[in-house]
Coordinates of C-alpha atoms in Angstrom, one line a residue:
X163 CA 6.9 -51.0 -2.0
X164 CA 8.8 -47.7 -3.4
X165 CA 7.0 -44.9 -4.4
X166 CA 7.3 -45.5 -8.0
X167 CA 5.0 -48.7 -6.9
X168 CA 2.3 -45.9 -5.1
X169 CA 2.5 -43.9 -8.5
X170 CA 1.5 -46.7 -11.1
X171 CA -1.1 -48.0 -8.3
X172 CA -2.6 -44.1 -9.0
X173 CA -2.4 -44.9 -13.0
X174 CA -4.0 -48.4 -13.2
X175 CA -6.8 -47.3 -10.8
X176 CA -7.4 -44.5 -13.4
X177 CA -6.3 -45.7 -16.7
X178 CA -6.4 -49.1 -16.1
X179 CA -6.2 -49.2 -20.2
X180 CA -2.5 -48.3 -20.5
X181 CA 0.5 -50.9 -19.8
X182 CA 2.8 -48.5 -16.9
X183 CA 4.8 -51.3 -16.5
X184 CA 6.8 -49.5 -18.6
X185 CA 6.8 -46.0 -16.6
X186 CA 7.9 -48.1 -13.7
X187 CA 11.2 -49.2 -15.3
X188 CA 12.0 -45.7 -16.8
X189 CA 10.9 -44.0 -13.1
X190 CA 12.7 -45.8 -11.0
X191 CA 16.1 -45.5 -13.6
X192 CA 15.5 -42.0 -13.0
X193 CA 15.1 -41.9 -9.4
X194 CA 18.2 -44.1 -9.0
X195 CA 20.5 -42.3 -11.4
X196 CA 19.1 -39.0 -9.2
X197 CA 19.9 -40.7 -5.5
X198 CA 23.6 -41.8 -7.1
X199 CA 24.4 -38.3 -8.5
X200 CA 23.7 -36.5 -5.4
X201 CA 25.7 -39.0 -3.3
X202 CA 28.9 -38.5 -6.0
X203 CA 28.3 -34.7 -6.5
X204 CA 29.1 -34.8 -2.4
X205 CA 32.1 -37.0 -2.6
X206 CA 33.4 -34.3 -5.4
X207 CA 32.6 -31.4 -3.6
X208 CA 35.0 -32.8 -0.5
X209 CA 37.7 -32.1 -3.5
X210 CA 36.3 -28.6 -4.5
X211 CA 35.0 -30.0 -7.9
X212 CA 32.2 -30.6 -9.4
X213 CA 30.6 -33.1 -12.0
X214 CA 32.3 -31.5 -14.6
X215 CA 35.5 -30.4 -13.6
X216 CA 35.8 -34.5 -11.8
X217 CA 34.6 -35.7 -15.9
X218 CA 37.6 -33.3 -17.1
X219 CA 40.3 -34.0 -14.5
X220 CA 39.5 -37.9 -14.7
X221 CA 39.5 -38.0 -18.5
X222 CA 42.7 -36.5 -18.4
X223 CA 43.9 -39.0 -15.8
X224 CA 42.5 -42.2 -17.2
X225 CA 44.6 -41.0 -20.6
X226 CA 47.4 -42.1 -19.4
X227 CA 51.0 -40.5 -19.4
X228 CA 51.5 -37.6 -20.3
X229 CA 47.8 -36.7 -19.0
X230 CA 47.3 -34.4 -21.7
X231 CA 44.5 -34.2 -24.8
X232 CA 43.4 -32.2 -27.3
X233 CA 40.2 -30.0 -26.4
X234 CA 38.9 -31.9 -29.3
X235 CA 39.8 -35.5 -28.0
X236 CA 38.1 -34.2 -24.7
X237 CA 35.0 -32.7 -26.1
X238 CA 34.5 -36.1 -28.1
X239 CA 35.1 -38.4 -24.3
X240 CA 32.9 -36.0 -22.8
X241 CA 29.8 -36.0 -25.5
X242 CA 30.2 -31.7 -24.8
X243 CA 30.3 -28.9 -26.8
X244 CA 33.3 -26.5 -27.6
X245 CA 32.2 -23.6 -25.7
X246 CA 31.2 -26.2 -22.8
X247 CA 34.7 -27.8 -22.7
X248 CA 36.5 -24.1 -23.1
X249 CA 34.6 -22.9 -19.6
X250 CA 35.9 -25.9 -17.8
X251 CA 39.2 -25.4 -18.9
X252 CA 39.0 -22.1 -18.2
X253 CA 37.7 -23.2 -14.1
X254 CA 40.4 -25.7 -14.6
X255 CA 43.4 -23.4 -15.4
X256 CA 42.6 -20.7 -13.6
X257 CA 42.2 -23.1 -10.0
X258 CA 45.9 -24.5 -11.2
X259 CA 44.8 -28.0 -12.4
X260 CA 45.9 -28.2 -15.6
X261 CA 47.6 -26.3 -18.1
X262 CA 47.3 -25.5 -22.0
X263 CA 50.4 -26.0 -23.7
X264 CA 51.5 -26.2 -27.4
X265 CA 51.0 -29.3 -29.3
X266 CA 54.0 -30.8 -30.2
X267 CA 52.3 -32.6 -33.6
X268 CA 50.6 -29.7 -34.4
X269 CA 51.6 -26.0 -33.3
X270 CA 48.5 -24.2 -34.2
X271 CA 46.4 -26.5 -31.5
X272 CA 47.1 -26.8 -28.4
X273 CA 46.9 -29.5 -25.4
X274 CA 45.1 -29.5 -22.1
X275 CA 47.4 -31.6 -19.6
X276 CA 47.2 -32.1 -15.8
X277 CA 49.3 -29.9 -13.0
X278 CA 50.9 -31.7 -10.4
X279 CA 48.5 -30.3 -7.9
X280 CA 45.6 -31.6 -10.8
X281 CA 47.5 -34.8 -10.7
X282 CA 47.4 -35.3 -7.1
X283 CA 43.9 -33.5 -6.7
X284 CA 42.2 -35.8 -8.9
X285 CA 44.2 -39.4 -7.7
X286 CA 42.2 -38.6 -4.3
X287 CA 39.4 -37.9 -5.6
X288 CA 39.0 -40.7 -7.5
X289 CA 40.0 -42.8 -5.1
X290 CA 37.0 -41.3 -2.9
X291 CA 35.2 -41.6 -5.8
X292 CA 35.4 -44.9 -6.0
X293 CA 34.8 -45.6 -2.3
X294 CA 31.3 -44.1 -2.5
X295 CA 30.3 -46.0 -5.8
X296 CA 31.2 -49.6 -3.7
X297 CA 29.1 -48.3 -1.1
X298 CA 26.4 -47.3 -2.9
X299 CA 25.9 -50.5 -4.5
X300 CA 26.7 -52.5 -1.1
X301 CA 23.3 -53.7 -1.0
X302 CA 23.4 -55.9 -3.6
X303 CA 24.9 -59.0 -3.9
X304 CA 28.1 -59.7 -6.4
X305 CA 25.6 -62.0 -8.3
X306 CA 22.8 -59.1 -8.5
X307 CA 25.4 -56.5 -9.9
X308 CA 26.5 -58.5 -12.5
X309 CA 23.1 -59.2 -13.3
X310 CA 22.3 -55.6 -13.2
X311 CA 25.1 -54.5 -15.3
X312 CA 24.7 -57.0 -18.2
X313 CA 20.9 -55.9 -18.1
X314 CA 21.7 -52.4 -18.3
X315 CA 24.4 -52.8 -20.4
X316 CA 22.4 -54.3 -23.2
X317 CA 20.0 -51.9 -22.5
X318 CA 22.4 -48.9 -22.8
X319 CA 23.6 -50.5 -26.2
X320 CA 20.3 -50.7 -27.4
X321 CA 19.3 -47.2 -26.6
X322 CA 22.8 -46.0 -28.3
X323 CA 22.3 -47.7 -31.7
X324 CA 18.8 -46.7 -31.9
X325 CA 20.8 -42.9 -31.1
X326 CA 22.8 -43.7 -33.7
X327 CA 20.6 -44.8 -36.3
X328 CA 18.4 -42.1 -35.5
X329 CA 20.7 -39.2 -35.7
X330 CA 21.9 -41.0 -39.2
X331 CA 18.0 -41.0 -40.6
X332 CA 17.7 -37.5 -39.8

């Protein structure tokens, strides 16, 4: 019994009425997502980064060769907004992990690349990175995290066209 179990025991003793089951599922998402943030925002702060400046680095890593994107092709990978993404490549720059440098398709833009201490910075913590995400889900079986990622992935799916069909109503 988790305390998500103690919560809905409160509500049907109450409001006996209303189907939780419901609140149960979203709570304990929620208190899971919350346990594995606070264990990764510790693995990033061993590399001085946080969240956000990990999302940037690692976007620009993941891109491949030459490690460098658009602040537009970033914002978009990132789900952020301009002013967002021009604060953490402001942190970014100024703590010598990446660089802005003129586009070579188009001079009036400019791309955001990785340094060679960004480069290196972000290979570790990635690495690390990864580390804590096997440990984390250690206590499940290889069966039960497939089975938990197919679930949520057709959940997540769901939830996004729903998003999408929303924002395209409105």
């Amino acid at each position: 019994m988790d305390r998500i179990d103690k919560i809905l025991a409160q509500w049907n003793r109450e409001r006996p009425d209303l189907d939780t089951t419901p609140m149960g599922l979203i709570g304990r998402l929620g208190n899971v997502a919350h346990h594995l943030g606070r264990e990764m925002d510790r693995t990033f702060a061993q590399f001085g980064l946080n969240r956000a400046t990990f999302d940037v680095l690692a976007t620009l890593r993941r891109s491949g060769a030459p490690y460098a994107l658009s602040p537009s092709d970033l914002m978009a990978a990132m789900m952020v907004t301009s002013g967002t993404m021009t604060n953490r490549i402001d942190q970014l720059e100024k703590a010598g992990l990446v660089a802005r440098g003129t586009n070579p398709e188009d001079g009036r833009s400019f791309l955001v690349s990785l340094t060679e201490k960004g480069f290196a910075l972000i290979d570790s913590a990635v690495a690390a990175h990864v580390e804590t995400q096997a440990r984390l889900v250690a206590s499940l079986s290889e069966e039960e995290r497939a089975a938990l990622n197919a679930l949520l992935g057709k959940y997540l799916a769901d939830l996004e066209t729903s998003a999408l069909e929303n924002s395209a109503a409105n």
